[in-house]
Amino acid sequence: MDVVMLVGAAGASVVVALIVLLVVAVQRSMRAERARKTQLWEWSRAHGWSYTERARAEWTSRLPGRNPRGLGVVMTGHLGGRWVTVADYKHETSSSDGSSTTHHYIVIVVRLAQPHLPVSVLSRGSLSQLGRSLFGDKPTATGNPTFDYRYRVVAPDPHYARRLIGPQLITAHLYNAVPHWSLAGQDLLTYHKGQLRHPKAIPALAAPLLHVAELLPP
């Protein structure tokens, strides 16, 4: 009986220790998140940018998961002669065993002077490349075989897309100087996995998309 009690007490001690470790980990995570947001807010204030949290934006429909409530920190200011927004975004996916995974992204949006019809340039995966080899190019193809092999253009108006994606922009993509992007209205957008942690990285994060904006026709 004493042995059973000792084993039970040991098990209870392990459970208590795990709970304490979990609480400590959660508290550290919360402190780190507060510090991150404070740093971003202070940078925004020092540079004349706006800072909001949990905003809403139409362009979330162009992000993975299309989560309208997925925005966290949203910062907007003037950079490279244009209005730029840098934001946290997340969405969740569920697996067959009922567990969920949260995916974090950094989103960059450049506001253009004129509205445009929807156009996207996306990197091709292996399945997309296979489909192209089997069925040929779609009407949105640019005619540059290397570009059309590596990228696919999605647009309701192929002629408009080809007018936007000129030789200089194609070359920039082939040299990996610009990211994948989508454009609708005045909002030019890109995103990549991660979370915004160091505000000093904002100019470097925005620079490739600003380059896309410079290469688009007026």
CSV table of C-alpha atoms in Angstrom, one decimal:
chain,number,residue,atom,x,y,z
A,1,MET,CA,0.0,0.0,0.0
A,2,ASP,CA,2.9,2.4,0.9
A,3,VAL,CA,4.5,1.6,-2.5
A,4,VAL,CA,1.3,2.5,-4.3
A,5,MET,CA,1.0,5.7,-2.4
A,6,LEU,CA,4.6,6.6,-3.2
A,7,VAL,CA,4.1,6.0,-6.9
A,8,GLY,CA,0.9,8.0,-6.9
A,9,ALA,CA,2.7,10.9,-5.1
A,10,ALA,CA,5.6,10.8,-7.5
A,11,GLY,CA,3.1,10.9,-10.4
A,12,ALA,CA,1.3,13.8,-9.0
A,13,SER,CA,4.6,15.6,-8.4
A,14,VAL,CA,5.5,15.1,-12.1
A,15,VAL,CA,2.1,16.5,-13.2
A,16,VAL,CA,2.5,19.5,-10.9
A,17,ALA,CA,6.0,20.1,-12.3
A,18,LEU,CA,4.8,20.0,-15.9
A,19,ILE,CA,2.0,22.4,-15.1
A,20,VAL,CA,4.4,24.8,-13.5
A,21,LEU,CA,6.8,24.6,-16.5
A,22,LEU,CA,3.8,25.2,-18.9
A,23,VAL,CA,2.7,28.3,-16.9
A,24,VAL,CA,6.3,29.7,-16.9
A,25,ALA,CA,6.6,29.1,-20.7
A,26,VAL,CA,3.3,30.8,-21.3
A,27,GLN,CA,4.3,33.8,-19.2
A,28,ARG,CA,7.6,34.1,-21.0
A,29,SER,CA,5.8,33.9,-24.3
A,30,MET,CA,3.4,36.7,-23.3
A,31,ARG,CA,6.2,38.9,-22.1
A,32,ALA,CA,8.1,38.4,-25.3
A,33,GLU,CA,5.0,39.2,-27.4
A,34,ARG,CA,4.4,42.4,-25.4
A,35,ALA,CA,8.0,43.4,-25.8
A,36,ARG,CA,7.8,42.7,-29.6
A,37,LYS,CA,4.6,44.9,-30.0
A,38,THR,CA,6.1,47.7,-27.8
A,39,GLN,CA,9.2,47.7,-30.1
A,40,LEU,CA,7.1,47.9,-33.2
A,41,TRP,CA,4.9,50.6,-31.7
A,42,GLU,CA,7.8,52.7,-30.7
A,43,TRP,CA,9.4,52.4,-34.2
A,44,SER,CA,6.1,53.4,-35.8
A,45,ARG,CA,5.8,56.5,-33.6
A,46,ALA,CA,9.4,57.5,-34.2
A,47,HIS,CA,9.0,57.2,-38.0
A,48,GLY,CA,5.5,58.7,-38.4
A,49,TRP,CA,3.8,55.4,-39.2
A,50,SER,CA,0.4,54.3,-38.0
A,51,TYR,CA,0.1,51.3,-35.7
A,52,THR,CA,-3.1,49.2,-35.2
A,53,GLU,CA,-3.9,45.7,-34.1
A,54,ARG,CA,-6.6,43.3,-35.4
A,55,ALA,CA,-7.6,45.5,-38.3
A,56,ARG,CA,-9.7,44.4,-41.3
A,57,ALA,CA,-8.6,44.7,-44.9
A,58,GLU,CA,-10.1,43.4,-48.2
A,59,TRP,CA,-6.7,42.1,-49.3
A,60,THR,CA,-6.8,39.3,-46.7
A,61,SER,CA,-8.9,37.4,-49.3
A,62,ARG,CA,-5.7,37.0,-51.3
A,63,LEU,CA,-3.7,35.5,-48.5
A,64,PRO,CA,-3.4,31.8,-47.5
A,65,GLY,CA,-6.5,30.7,-45.6
A,66,ARG,CA,-8.4,33.9,-46.5
A,67,ASN,CA,-8.9,34.7,-42.8
A,68,PRO,CA,-10.6,38.1,-42.5
A,69,ARG,CA,-9.8,38.1,-38.7
A,70,GLY,CA,-6.2,37.0,-39.2
A,71,LEU,CA,-4.4,40.3,-39.0
A,72,GLY,CA,-2.4,41.1,-35.9
A,73,VAL,CA,-0.1,44.2,-35.9
A,74,VAL,CA,-0.6,46.4,-38.9
A,75,MET,CA,1.8,49.3,-39.6
A,76,THR,CA,1.4,51.8,-42.4
A,77,GLY,CA,3.7,54.6,-43.5
A,78,HIS,CA,5.6,56.3,-46.3
A,79,LEU,CA,8.6,54.4,-47.8
A,80,GLY,CA,10.3,54.7,-51.2
A,81,GLY,CA,7.9,57.4,-52.2
A,82,ARG,CA,4.8,55.2,-51.7
A,83,TRP,CA,2.4,54.2,-48.9
A,84,VAL,CA,3.5,50.8,-47.5
A,85,THR,CA,1.7,48.5,-45.1
A,86,VAL,CA,3.5,45.7,-43.2
A,87,ALA,CA,1.4,43.4,-41.2
A,88,ASP,CA,1.3,40.2,-39.2
A,89,TYR,CA,-1.2,37.6,-40.5
A,90,LYS,CA,-2.1,34.1,-39.4
A,91,HIS,CA,-4.6,31.3,-40.2
A,92,GLU,CA,-5.1,27.8,-38.9
A,93,THR,CA,-5.4,24.4,-40.6
A,94,SER,CA,-6.8,21.2,-39.1
A,95,SER,CA,-5.4,17.7,-39.5
A,96,SER,CA,-7.3,14.4,-39.6
A,97,ASP,CA,-6.4,13.7,-36.0
A,98,GLY,CA,-8.2,16.8,-34.8
A,99,SER,CA,-5.1,18.8,-34.1
A,100,SER,CA,-4.6,22.3,-35.5
A,101,THR,CA,-1.6,24.2,-36.8
A,102,THR,CA,-1.2,28.0,-36.8
A,103,HIS,CA,0.6,29.5,-39.8
A,104,HIS,CA,2.2,32.9,-39.5
A,105,TYR,CA,3.0,35.3,-42.3
A,106,ILE,CA,4.5,38.7,-42.8
A,107,VAL,CA,2.4,40.7,-45.4
A,108,ILE,CA,3.7,43.7,-47.4
A,109,VAL,CA,1.3,45.9,-49.3
A,110,VAL,CA,2.3,48.8,-51.6
A,111,ARG,CA,-0.4,51.3,-52.5
A,112,LEU,CA,-0.3,52.3,-56.1
A,113,ALA,CA,-1.5,55.6,-57.6
A,114,GLN,CA,-3.9,54.0,-60.1
A,115,PRO,CA,-6.3,51.0,-59.7
A,116,HIS,CA,-5.7,47.9,-61.8
A,117,LEU,CA,-7.5,44.8,-62.8
A,118,PRO,CA,-6.6,41.6,-60.8
A,119,VAL,CA,-3.3,40.0,-61.8
A,120,SER,CA,-1.1,37.6,-59.8
A,121,VAL,CA,2.4,36.2,-60.5
A,122,LEU,CA,2.9,32.9,-58.6
A,123,SER,CA,5.8,30.5,-58.5
A,124,ARG,CA,5.0,27.2,-60.1
A,125,GLY,CA,5.2,24.0,-58.1
A,126,SER,CA,6.0,20.6,-59.6
A,127,LEU,CA,2.4,19.8,-60.3
A,128,SER,CA,1.8,23.1,-62.1
A,129,GLN,CA,5.0,22.5,-64.2
A,130,LEU,CA,3.7,19.0,-65.1
A,131,GLY,CA,0.3,20.4,-66.0
A,132,ARG,CA,1.9,22.9,-68.3
A,133,SER,CA,4.0,20.2,-70.0
A,134,LEU,CA,0.9,18.1,-70.6
A,135,PHE,CA,-1.6,20.7,-71.6
A,136,GLY,CA,0.4,23.7,-72.7
A,137,ASP,CA,0.4,27.3,-71.7
A,138,LYS,CA,-2.7,29.2,-70.7
A,139,PRO,CA,-3.7,32.5,-72.4
A,140,THR,CA,-1.9,34.4,-69.6
A,141,ALA,CA,1.5,33.1,-70.6
A,142,THR,CA,4.0,35.8,-71.4
A,143,GLY,CA,5.8,34.1,-74.3
A,144,ASN,CA,9.1,33.9,-72.4
A,145,PRO,CA,9.6,30.1,-72.0
A,146,THR,CA,11.9,30.3,-68.9
A,147,PHE,CA,9.5,32.7,-67.1
A,148,ASP,CA,6.4,30.7,-68.1
A,149,TYR,CA,8.1,27.5,-66.9
A,150,ARG,CA,8.9,29.0,-63.5
A,151,TYR,CA,5.9,31.2,-62.9
A,152,ARG,CA,2.2,31.2,-63.7
A,153,VAL,CA,0.1,34.3,-64.2
A,154,VAL,CA,-3.4,34.4,-63.0
A,155,ALA,CA,-5.7,37.1,-64.4
A,156,PRO,CA,-9.2,37.3,-65.8
A,157,ASP,CA,-7.9,39.5,-68.7
A,158,PRO,CA,-4.8,37.9,-70.3
A,159,HIS,CA,-4.2,41.0,-72.5
A,160,TYR,CA,-4.1,43.3,-69.5
A,161,ALA,CA,-1.8,40.9,-67.6
A,162,ARG,CA,0.7,40.8,-70.5
A,163,ARG,CA,0.7,44.6,-70.7
A,164,LEU,CA,1.6,44.8,-67.0
A,165,ILE,CA,4.2,42.1,-67.0
A,166,GLY,CA,6.8,43.7,-69.4
A,167,PRO,CA,10.3,42.6,-70.2
A,168,GLN,CA,12.0,44.3,-67.3
A,169,LEU,CA,9.6,42.8,-64.8
A,170,ILE,CA,10.1,39.3,-66.4
A,171,THR,CA,13.9,39.7,-66.1
A,172,ALA,CA,13.6,40.8,-62.4
A,173,HIS,CA,11.7,37.6,-61.7
A,174,LEU,CA,14.2,35.4,-63.5
A,175,TYR,CA,17.0,36.9,-61.4
A,176,ASN,CA,14.9,36.4,-58.2
A,177,ALA,CA,15.0,40.2,-57.6
A,178,VAL,CA,11.3,40.4,-56.9
A,179,PRO,CA,8.8,38.2,-55.0
A,180,HIS,CA,5.6,36.6,-56.1
A,181,TRP,CA,2.8,39.2,-56.0
A,182,SER,CA,-0.8,39.9,-56.6
A,183,LEU,CA,-2.5,43.1,-57.6
A,184,ALA,CA,-6.1,44.2,-57.3
A,185,GLY,CA,-7.3,47.7,-57.3
A,186,GLN,CA,-4.6,49.9,-55.9
A,187,ASP,CA,-3.1,47.2,-53.6
A,188,LEU,CA,0.1,45.4,-54.7
A,189,LEU,CA,0.7,42.6,-52.2
A,190,THR,CA,3.2,39.8,-51.3
A,191,TYR,CA,3.7,37.7,-48.2
A,192,HIS,CA,6.1,35.1,-46.8
A,193,LYS,CA,6.2,32.8,-43.8
A,194,GLY,CA,7.3,34.3,-40.4
A,195,GLN,CA,6.5,37.0,-38.0
A,196,LEU,CA,7.6,40.6,-37.9
A,197,ARG,CA,10.1,40.9,-35.0
A,198,HIS,CA,12.6,43.6,-35.8
A,199,PRO,CA,11.2,46.9,-37.2
A,200,LYS,CA,14.6,47.8,-38.6
A,201,ALA,CA,14.0,45.0,-41.2
A,202,ILE,CA,10.9,46.8,-42.6
A,203,PRO,CA,12.7,48.7,-45.4
A,204,ALA,CA,14.4,45.5,-46.6
A,205,LEU,CA,11.2,43.6,-46.4
A,206,ALA,CA,9.4,46.2,-48.5
A,207,ALA,CA,12.1,46.9,-51.1
A,208,PRO,CA,11.5,43.9,-53.4
A,209,LEU,CA,7.8,44.7,-53.7
A,210,LEU,CA,8.6,48.4,-54.2
A,211,HIS,CA,10.8,47.3,-57.1
A,212,VAL,CA,7.7,45.5,-58.6
A,213,ALA,CA,5.8,48.7,-58.3
A,214,GLU,CA,8.5,50.6,-60.1
A,215,LEU,CA,8.5,48.1,-63.0
A,216,LEU,CA,4.7,48.2,-63.5
A,217,PRO,CA,3.5,50.5,-66.3
A,218,PRO,CA,1.6,53.6,-65.1
